[in-house]
Coordinates of C-alpha atoms and ligand atoms in Angstrom, one line a residue:
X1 CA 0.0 0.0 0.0
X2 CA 1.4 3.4 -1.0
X3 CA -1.4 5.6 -1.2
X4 CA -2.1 8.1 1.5
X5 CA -5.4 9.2 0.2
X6 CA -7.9 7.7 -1.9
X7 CA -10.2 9.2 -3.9
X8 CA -13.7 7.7 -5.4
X9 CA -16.5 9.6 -7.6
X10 CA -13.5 11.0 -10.8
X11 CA -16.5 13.3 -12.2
X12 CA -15.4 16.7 -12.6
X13 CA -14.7 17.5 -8.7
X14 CA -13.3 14.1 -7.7
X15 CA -10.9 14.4 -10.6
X16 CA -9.7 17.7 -9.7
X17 CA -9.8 17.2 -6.1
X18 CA -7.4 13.8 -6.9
X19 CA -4.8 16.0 -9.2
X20 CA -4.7 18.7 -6.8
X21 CA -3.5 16.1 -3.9
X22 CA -0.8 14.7 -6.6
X23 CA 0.4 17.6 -7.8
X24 CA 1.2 18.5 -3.9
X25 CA 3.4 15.2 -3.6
X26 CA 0.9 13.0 -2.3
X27 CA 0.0 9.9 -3.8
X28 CA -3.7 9.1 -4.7
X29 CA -5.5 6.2 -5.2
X30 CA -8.3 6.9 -7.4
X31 CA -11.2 4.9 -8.4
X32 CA -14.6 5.4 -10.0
X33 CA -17.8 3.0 -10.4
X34 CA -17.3 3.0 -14.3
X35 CA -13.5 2.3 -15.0
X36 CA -13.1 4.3 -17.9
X37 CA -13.4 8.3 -16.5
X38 CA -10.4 6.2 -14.1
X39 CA -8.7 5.3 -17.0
X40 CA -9.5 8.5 -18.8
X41 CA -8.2 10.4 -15.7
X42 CA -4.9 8.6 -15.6
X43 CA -4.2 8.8 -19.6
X44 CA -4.9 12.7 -19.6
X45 CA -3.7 13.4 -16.4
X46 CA -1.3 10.7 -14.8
X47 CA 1.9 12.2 -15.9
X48 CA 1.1 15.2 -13.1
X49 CA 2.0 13.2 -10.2
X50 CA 1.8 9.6 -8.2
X51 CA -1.7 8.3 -8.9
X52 CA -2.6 4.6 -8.4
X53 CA -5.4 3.9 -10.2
X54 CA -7.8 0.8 -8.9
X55 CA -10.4 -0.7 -10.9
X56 CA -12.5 -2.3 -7.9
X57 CA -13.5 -1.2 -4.4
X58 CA -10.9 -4.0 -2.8
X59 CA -8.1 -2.7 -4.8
X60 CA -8.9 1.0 -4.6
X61 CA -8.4 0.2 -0.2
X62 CA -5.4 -1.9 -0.9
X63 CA -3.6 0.9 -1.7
X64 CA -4.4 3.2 0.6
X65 CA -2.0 3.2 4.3
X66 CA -3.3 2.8 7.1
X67 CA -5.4 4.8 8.9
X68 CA -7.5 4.2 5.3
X69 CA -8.1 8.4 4.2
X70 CA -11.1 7.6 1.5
X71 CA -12.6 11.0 -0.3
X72 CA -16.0 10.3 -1.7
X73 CA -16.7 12.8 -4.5
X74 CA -20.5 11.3 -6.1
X75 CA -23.4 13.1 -6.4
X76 CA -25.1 13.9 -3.4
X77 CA -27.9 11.4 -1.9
X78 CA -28.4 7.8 -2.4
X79 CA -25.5 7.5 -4.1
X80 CA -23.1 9.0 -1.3
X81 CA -24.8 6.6 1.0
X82 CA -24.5 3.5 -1.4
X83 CA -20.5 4.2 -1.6
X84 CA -20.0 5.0 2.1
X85 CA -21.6 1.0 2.5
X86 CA -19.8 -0.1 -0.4
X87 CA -16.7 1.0 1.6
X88 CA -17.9 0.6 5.3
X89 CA -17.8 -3.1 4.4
X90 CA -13.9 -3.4 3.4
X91 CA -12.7 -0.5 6.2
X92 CA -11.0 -1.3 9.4
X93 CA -11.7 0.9 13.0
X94 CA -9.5 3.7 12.9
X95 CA -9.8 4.4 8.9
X96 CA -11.4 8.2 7.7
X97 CA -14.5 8.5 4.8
X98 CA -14.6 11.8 4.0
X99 CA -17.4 13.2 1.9
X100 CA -16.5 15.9 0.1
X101 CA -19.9 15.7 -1.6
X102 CA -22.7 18.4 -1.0
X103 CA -24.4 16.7 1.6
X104 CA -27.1 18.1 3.6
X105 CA -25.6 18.3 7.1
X106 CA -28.8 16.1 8.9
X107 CA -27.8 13.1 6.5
X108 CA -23.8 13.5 7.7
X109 CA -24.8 13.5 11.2
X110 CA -26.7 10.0 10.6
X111 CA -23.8 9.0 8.4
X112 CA -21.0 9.9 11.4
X113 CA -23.2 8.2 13.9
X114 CA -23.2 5.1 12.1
X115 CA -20.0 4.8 11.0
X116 CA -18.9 5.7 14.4
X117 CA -20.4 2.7 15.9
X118 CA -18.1 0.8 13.2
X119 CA -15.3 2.7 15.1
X120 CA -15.2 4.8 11.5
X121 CA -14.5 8.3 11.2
X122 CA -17.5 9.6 9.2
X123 CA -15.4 13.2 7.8
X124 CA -18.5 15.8 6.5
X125 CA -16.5 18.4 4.3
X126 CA -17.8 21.3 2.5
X127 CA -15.5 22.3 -0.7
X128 CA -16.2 25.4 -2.2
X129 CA -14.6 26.9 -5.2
X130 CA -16.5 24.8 -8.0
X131 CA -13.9 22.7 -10.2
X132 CA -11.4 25.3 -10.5
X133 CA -11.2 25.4 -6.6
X134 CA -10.8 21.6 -6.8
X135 CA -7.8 21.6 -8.8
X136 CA -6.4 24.8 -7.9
X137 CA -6.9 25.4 -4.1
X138 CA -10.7 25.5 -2.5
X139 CA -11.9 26.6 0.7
X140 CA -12.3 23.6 2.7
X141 CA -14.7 22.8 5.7
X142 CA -14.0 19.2 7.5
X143 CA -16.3 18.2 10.4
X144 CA -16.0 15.2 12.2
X145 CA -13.9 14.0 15.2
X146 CA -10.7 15.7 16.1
X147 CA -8.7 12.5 15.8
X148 CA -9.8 12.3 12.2
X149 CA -8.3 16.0 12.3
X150 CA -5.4 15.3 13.4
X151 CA -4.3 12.5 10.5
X152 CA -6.5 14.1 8.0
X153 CA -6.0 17.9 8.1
X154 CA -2.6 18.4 7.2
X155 CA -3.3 17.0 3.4
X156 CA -6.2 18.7 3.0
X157 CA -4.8 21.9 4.3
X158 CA -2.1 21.4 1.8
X159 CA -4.5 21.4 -1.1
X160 CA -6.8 24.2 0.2
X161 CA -6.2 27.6 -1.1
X162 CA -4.0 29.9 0.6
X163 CA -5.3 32.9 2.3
X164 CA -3.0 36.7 1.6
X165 CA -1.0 36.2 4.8
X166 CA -0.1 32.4 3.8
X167 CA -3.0 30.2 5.9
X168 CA -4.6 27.6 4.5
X169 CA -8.3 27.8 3.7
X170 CA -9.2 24.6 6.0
X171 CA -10.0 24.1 9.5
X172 CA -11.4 22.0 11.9
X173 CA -15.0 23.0 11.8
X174 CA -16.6 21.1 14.6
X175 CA -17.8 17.3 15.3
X176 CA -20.1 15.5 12.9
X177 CA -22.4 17.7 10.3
X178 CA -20.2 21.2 11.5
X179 CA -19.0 21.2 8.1
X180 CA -21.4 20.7 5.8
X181 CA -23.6 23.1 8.1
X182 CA -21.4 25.8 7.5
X183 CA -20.6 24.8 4.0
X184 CA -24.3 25.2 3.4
X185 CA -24.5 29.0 5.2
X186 CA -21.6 29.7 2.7
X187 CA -23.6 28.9 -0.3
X188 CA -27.2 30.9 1.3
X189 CA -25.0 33.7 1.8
X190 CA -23.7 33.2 -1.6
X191 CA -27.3 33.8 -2.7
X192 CA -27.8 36.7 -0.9
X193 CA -24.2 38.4 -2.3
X194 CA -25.6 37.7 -5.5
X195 CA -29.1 38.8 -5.3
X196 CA -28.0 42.6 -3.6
X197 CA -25.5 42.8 -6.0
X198 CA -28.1 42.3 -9.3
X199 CA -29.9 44.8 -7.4
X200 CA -27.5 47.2 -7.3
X201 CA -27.2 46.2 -11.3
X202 CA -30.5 46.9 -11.9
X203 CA -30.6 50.2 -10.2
X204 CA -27.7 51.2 -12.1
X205 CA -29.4 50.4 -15.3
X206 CA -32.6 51.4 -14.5
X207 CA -32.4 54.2 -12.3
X208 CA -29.1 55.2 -13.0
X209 CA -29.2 54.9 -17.1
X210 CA -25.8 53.0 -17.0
X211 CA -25.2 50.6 -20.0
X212 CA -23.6 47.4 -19.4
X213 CA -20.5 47.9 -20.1
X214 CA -20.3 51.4 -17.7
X215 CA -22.3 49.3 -14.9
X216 CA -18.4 47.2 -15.4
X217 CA -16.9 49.7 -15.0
X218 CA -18.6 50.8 -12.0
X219 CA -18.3 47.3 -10.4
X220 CA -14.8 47.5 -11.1
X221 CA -14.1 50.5 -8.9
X222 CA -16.2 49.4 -6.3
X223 CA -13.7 46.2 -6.5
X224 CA -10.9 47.9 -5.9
X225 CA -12.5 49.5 -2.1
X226 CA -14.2 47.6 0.7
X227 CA -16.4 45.5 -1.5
X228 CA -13.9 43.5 -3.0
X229 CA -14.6 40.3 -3.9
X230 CA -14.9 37.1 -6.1
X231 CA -18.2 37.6 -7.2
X232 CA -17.5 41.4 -7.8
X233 CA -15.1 40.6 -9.6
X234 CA -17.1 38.2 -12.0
X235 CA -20.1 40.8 -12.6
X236 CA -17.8 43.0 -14.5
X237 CA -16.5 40.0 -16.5
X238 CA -20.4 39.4 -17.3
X239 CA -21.4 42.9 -17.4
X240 CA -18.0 43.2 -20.1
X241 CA -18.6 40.5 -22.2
X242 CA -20.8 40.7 -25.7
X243 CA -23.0 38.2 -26.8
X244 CA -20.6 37.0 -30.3
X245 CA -24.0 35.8 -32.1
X246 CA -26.3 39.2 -31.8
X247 CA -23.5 41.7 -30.9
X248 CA -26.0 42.4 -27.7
X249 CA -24.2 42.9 -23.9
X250 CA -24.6 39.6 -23.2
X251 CA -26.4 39.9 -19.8
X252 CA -29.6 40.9 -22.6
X253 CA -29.2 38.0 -24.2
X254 CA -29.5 35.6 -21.0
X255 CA -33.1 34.3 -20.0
X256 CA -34.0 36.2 -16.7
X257 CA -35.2 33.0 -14.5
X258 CA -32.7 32.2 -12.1
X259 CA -32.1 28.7 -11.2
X260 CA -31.4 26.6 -8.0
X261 CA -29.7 23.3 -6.6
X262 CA -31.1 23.9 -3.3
X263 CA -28.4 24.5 -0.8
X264 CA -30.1 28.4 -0.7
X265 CA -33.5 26.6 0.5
X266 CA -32.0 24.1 2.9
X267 CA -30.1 27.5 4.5
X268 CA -33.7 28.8 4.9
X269 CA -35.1 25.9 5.7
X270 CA -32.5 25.1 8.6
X271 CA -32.9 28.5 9.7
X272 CA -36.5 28.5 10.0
X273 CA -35.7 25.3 12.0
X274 CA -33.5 27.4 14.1
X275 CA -35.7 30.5 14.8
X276 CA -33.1 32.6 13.1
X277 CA -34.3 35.5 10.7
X278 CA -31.6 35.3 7.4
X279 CA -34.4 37.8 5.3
X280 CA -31.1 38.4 3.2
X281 CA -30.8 35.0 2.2
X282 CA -34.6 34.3 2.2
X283 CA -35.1 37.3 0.1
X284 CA -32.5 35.8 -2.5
X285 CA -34.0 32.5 -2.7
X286 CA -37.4 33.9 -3.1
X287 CA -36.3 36.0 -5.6
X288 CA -34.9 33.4 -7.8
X289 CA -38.2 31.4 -7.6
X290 CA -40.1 35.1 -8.6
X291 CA -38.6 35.1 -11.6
X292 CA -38.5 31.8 -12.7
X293 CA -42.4 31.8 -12.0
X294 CA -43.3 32.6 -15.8
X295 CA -47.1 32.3 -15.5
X296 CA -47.3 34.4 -12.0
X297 CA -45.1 37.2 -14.4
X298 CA -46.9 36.8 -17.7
X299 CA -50.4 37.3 -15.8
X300 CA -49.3 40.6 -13.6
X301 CA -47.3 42.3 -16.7
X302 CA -49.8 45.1 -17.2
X303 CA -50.3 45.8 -13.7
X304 CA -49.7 49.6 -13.4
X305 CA -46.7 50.9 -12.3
X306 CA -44.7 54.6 -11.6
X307 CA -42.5 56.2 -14.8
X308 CA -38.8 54.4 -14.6
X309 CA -36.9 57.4 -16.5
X310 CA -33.5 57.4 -15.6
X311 CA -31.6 60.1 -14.2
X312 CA -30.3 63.1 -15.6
X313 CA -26.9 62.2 -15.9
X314 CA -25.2 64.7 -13.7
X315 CA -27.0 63.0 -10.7
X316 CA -26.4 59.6 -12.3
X317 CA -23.4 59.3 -10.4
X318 CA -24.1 60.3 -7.5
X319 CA -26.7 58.1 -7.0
X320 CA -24.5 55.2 -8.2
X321 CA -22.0 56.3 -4.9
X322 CA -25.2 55.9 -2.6
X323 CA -25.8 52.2 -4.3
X324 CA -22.6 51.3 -3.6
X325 CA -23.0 52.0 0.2
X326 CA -26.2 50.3 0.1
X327 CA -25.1 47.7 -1.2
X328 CA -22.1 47.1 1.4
X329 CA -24.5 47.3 4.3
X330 CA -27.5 45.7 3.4
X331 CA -24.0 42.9 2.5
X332 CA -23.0 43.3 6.2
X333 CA -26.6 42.6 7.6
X334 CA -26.8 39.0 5.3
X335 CA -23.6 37.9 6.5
X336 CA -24.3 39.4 10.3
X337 CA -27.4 37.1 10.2
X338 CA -25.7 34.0 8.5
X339 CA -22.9 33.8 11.4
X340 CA -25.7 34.4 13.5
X341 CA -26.9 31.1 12.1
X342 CA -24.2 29.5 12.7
X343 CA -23.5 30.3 16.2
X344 CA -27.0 29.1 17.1
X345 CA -26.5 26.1 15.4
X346 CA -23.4 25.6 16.9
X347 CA -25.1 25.9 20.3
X348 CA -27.8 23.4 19.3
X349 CA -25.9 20.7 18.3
X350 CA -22.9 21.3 20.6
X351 CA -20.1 21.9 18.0
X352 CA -18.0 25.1 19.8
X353 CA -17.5 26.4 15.9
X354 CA -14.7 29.3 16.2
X355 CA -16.4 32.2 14.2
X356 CA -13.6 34.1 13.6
X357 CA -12.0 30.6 11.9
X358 CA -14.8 30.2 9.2
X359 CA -14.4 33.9 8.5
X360 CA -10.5 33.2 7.9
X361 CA -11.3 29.6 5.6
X362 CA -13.3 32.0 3.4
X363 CA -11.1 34.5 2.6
X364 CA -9.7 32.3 -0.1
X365 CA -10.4 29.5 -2.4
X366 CA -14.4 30.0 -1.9
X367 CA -17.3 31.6 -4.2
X368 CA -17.2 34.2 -1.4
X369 CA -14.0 35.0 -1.2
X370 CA -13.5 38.6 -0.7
X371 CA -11.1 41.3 1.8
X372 CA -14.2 41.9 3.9
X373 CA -14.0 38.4 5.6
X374 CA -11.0 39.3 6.5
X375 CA -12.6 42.1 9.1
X376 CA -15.4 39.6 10.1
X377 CA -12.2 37.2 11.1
X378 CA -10.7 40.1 13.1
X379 CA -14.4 41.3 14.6
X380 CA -14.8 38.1 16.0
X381 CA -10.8 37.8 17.3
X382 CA -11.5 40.8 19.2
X383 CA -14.5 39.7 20.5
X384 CA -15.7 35.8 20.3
X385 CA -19.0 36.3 22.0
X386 CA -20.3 39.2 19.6
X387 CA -23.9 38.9 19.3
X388 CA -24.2 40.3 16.1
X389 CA -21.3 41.9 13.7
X390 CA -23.4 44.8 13.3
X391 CA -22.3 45.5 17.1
X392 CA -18.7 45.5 16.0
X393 CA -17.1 48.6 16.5
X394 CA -16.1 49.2 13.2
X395 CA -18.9 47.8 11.1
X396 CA -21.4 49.7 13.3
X397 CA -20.0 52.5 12.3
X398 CA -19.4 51.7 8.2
X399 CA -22.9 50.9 8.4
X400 CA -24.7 54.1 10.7
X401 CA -22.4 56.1 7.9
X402 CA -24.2 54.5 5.1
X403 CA -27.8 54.4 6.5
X404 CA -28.8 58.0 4.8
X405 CA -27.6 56.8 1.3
X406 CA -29.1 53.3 2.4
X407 CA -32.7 54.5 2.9
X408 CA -32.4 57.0 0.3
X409 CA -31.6 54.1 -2.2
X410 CA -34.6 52.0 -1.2
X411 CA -36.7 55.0 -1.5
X412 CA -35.7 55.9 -5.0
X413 CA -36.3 51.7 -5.5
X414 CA -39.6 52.3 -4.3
X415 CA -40.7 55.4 -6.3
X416 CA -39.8 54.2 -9.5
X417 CA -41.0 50.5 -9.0
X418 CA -37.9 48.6 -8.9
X419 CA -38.1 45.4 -7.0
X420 CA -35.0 45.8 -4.3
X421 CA -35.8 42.6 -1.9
X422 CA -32.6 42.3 -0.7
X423 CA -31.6 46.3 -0.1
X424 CA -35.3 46.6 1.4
X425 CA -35.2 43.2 4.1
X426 CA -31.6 44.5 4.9
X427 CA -32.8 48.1 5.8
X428 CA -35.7 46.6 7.4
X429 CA -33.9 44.0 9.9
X430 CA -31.2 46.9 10.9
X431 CA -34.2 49.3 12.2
X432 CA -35.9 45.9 13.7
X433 CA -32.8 45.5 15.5
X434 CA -32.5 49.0 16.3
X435 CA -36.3 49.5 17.3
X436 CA -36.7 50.4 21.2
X437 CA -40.1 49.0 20.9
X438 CA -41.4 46.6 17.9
X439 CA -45.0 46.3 17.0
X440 CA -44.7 42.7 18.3
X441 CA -46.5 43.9 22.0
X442 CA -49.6 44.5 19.7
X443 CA -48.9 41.0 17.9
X444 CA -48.6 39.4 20.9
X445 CA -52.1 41.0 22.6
X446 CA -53.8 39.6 19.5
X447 CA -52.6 36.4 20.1
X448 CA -53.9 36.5 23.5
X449 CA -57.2 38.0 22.2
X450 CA -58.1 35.2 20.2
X451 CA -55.8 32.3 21.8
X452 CA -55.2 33.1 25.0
X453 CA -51.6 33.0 24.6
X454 CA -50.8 35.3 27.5
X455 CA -48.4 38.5 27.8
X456 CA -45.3 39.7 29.5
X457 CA -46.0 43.5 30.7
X458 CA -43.0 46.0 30.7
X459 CA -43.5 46.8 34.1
X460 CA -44.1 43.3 36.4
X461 CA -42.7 40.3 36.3
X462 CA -45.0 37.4 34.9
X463 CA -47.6 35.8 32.1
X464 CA -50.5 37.8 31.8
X465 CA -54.0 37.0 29.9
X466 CA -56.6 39.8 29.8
X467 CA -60.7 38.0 29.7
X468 CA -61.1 40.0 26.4
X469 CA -64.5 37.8 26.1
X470 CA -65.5 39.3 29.5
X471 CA -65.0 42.0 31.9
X472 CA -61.9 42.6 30.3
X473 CA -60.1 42.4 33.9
X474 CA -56.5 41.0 33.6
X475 CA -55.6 37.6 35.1
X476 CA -51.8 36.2 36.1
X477 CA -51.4 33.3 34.7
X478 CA -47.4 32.4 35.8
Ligands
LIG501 P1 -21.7 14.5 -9.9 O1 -22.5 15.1 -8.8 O2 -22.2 14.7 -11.3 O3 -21.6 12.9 -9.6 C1 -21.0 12.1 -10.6 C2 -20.2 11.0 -9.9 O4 -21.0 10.2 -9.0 C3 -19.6 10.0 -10.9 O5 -18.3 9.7 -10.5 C4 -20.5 8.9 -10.8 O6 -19.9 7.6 -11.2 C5 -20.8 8.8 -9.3 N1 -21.9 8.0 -8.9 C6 -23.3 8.2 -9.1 BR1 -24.0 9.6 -10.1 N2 -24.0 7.3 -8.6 C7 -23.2 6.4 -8.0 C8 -23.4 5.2 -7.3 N3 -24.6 4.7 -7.0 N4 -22.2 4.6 -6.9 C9 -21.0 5.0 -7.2 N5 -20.8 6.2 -7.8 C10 -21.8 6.9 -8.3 O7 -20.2 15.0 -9.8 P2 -19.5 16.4 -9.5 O8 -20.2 17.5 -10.2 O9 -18.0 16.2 -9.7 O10 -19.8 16.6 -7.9 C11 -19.4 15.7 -6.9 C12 -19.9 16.2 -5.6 O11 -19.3 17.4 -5.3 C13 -21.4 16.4 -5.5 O12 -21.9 16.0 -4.3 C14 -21.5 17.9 -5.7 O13 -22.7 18.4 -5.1 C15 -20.3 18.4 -5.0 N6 -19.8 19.7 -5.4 C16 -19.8 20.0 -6.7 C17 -19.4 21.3 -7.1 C18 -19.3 21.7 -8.5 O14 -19.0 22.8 -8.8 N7 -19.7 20.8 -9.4 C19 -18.9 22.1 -6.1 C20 -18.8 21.7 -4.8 C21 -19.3 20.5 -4.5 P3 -20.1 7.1 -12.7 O15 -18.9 7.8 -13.5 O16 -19.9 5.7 -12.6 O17 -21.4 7.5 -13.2

């Protein structure tokens, strides 16, 4: 056996993942349930480093050392399971399974459990960066048991990217489903980067009077100050390029229904779960679903609306300055409330997940990637019980600076009829939060009016109900 990690599933990731490990020295067993993308991988790709390719399960864990490492790199679902028992069966106590796969983080904690009674480590890791990330250096989220840690995180931190000052892009997230809990908050906030920043598109367009390719321009700039970032980064590229076959800016040219593979829903799903708002990321997922809903559009097209004429040019710009500081704060709120749902899950489950450390594993390799993780890394080093980043010092006060030109943005969104989910759920949570009192006491005394589902009064301690089909007297009920 000479293999110190094995790889199975050689579609686009797994093959990636399995020349990333060789080209950093290590050698890689690499297997696949139809022989031929092995084969293919080896022919195109063998001469890049030490790859031992195995042509069944027994001779794919023959060559691996011992403690077995076994990536698993299939589509997520049935088939992830029907590997893990494909391999379960031929694994000794002490080897690792690692699935690198996009599994929903309930299935890995019912995978861990299992294997653990097998005396398996069951290893849930989120990889984000897509296939370039798998071959060039992704951001890399490992949960399981510290002792699988301990043999298994110094190869994959070799092959994770490499944040500015050096550090790789992996850490120990937590026990069991950690990782692919906080792989799947990466990709919801993912949504909601993406949604506020085609708002901040179509306000450009629309409101502003930018063309495509000055709307690139525009993003470029920003790219270069606070919002600097990966997916920044691309929107220019997009908003640059020209469709070759009309001649048209090619974001024209591109069907406006937005697609999805569901890790946005299960974010809102789990968070629902959880009790914690993410309106950013809820927004985002809703709004891909509005506007792939072709019927629900078709039917409400005439509906009246205000004039959209753009702006005069000379205030053109200015109002593309105030979208830019929109944009970063109503960006500050989505990720505030997706480490918010992380830390609750990390209570719930018992995982102590460092918040600072996923900050740090995303500032490279990921689709998120951008400076500003940097500062959440650094907000939460200074303070690891911070309720909310929107308490930290500095991003309270980026934020209270960009509130005029925040509300002033949604306002203009408003008047001319431009549909700004994310900007306006942002703008809404930060005054929730900021509310000294929240129309919720008159929520709650309806609830007791027709339920009887008692108050707390601001002045005693205690439930309350009030005999609302009676004399109306109030009664203690606790
Ligand atoms: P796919 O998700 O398309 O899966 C194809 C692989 O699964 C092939 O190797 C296929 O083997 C294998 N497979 C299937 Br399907 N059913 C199997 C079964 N019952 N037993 C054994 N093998 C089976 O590959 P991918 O796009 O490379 O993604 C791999 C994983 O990585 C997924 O979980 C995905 O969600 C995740 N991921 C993907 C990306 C991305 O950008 N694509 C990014 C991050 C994570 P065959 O060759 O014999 O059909």
């Amino acid at each position: 056996a000479t293999a110190q990690i094995g790889v199975t599933g050689l579609a686009v990731m797994g093959s990636n993942l399995a020349r990333n490990f060789a080209r950093h020295g290590h050698t890689v067993a690499v297997h696949n349930r139809t022989y031929a993308k092995t084969e293919a991988l080896i022919g195109e790709h063998g001469h890049e480093g030490n790859f031992v390719p195995a042509e069944t399960a027994e001779e794919f864990v023959a060559a691996l050392q011992k403690p077995r490492r076994i990536v698993i790199m299939v589509k997520a679902g049935d088939p992830t399971d029907a590997v893990i028992g494909e391999f379960a069966a031929l694994l000794e106590p002490g080897d690792v399974i690692i699935d690198g796969g996009n599994a929903h983080f309930a299935d890995t904690r019912r995978r861990e459990k299992e294997l653990r009674e097998k005396g398996i480590h069951f290893v849930g890791a989120g990889i984000s960066g897509g296939e370039e990330g798998a071959l060039h250096g992704p951001s890399i989220m490992p949960g399981g048991s510290e002792e699988s840690y301990n043999s298994l995180g110094p190869l994959l931190e070799s092959i994770a990217a490499k944040a500015k000052d050096g550090t790789p892009c992996c850490t120990h997230i937590g026990p069991d489903g950690a990782g692919h809990f906080v792989k799947m908050v990466h990709n919801g906030i993912e949504y909601a980067d993406m949604q506020l920043i085609a708002e901040a598109y179509d306000l450009l367009r629309h409101v502003a009077g930018y063309e495509p390719q000055r709307i690139a321009e525009t993003f470029r700039t920003w790219n270069t100050g606070r919002l600097d970032s990966y997916l920044i980064e691309i929107t220019a590229e997009v908003l640059a390029h020209t469709d070759a076959a009309t001649g048209r800016p090619f974001v024209d040219v591109v069907a406006d229904g937005a697609e999805q593979k569901g890790t946005g829903r299960w974010t809102v799903q789990t968070a629902l779960d959880l009790g914690i708002p993410v309106s950013g990321i809820a927004e985002a997922v809703f709004a891909r679903s509005v506007s792939g809903h072709a019927d629900l559009r078709g039917a409400a097209r005439e509906l009246p609306g205000p004039a959209r004429e753009p702006l005069a040019p000379a205030a053109a710009g200015e109002f593309a300055a105030l979208v830019e500081e929109a944009l970063y704060a109503s960006k500050v709120v989505s990720y505030a409330q997706g480490w918010n749902m992380i830390s609750a899950a990390s209570a719930e489950y018992g995982w102590d997940i460092d918040l600072g450390a996923v900050a740090a594993i995303w500032r490279g390799g990921c689709i998120i990637r951008a400076a500003f993780l940097d500062r959440i890394r650094a907000a939460f080093a200074a303070d690891p019980q911070l309720p909310t980043l929107l308490a930290d010092k500095g991003f309270a006060a980026e934020v209270g600076k960009a509130q005029d030109a925040w509300r002033s943005v949604v306002a203009t969104a408003v008047g001319r009829g431009v549909p700004t989910p994310g900007f306006s759920a942002a703008l809404a949570y930060y005054d929730a939060l900021r509310a000294e009192r929240l129309p919720a006491a008159l929520t709650q005394a309806q609830r007791d009016f027709f339920g009887a589902h008692t108050y707390r009064r601001t002045d005693r301690e205690g439930s309350f109900h009030t005999l609302w089909g009676g004399d109306r007297s109030e009664e203690q009920t606790g």
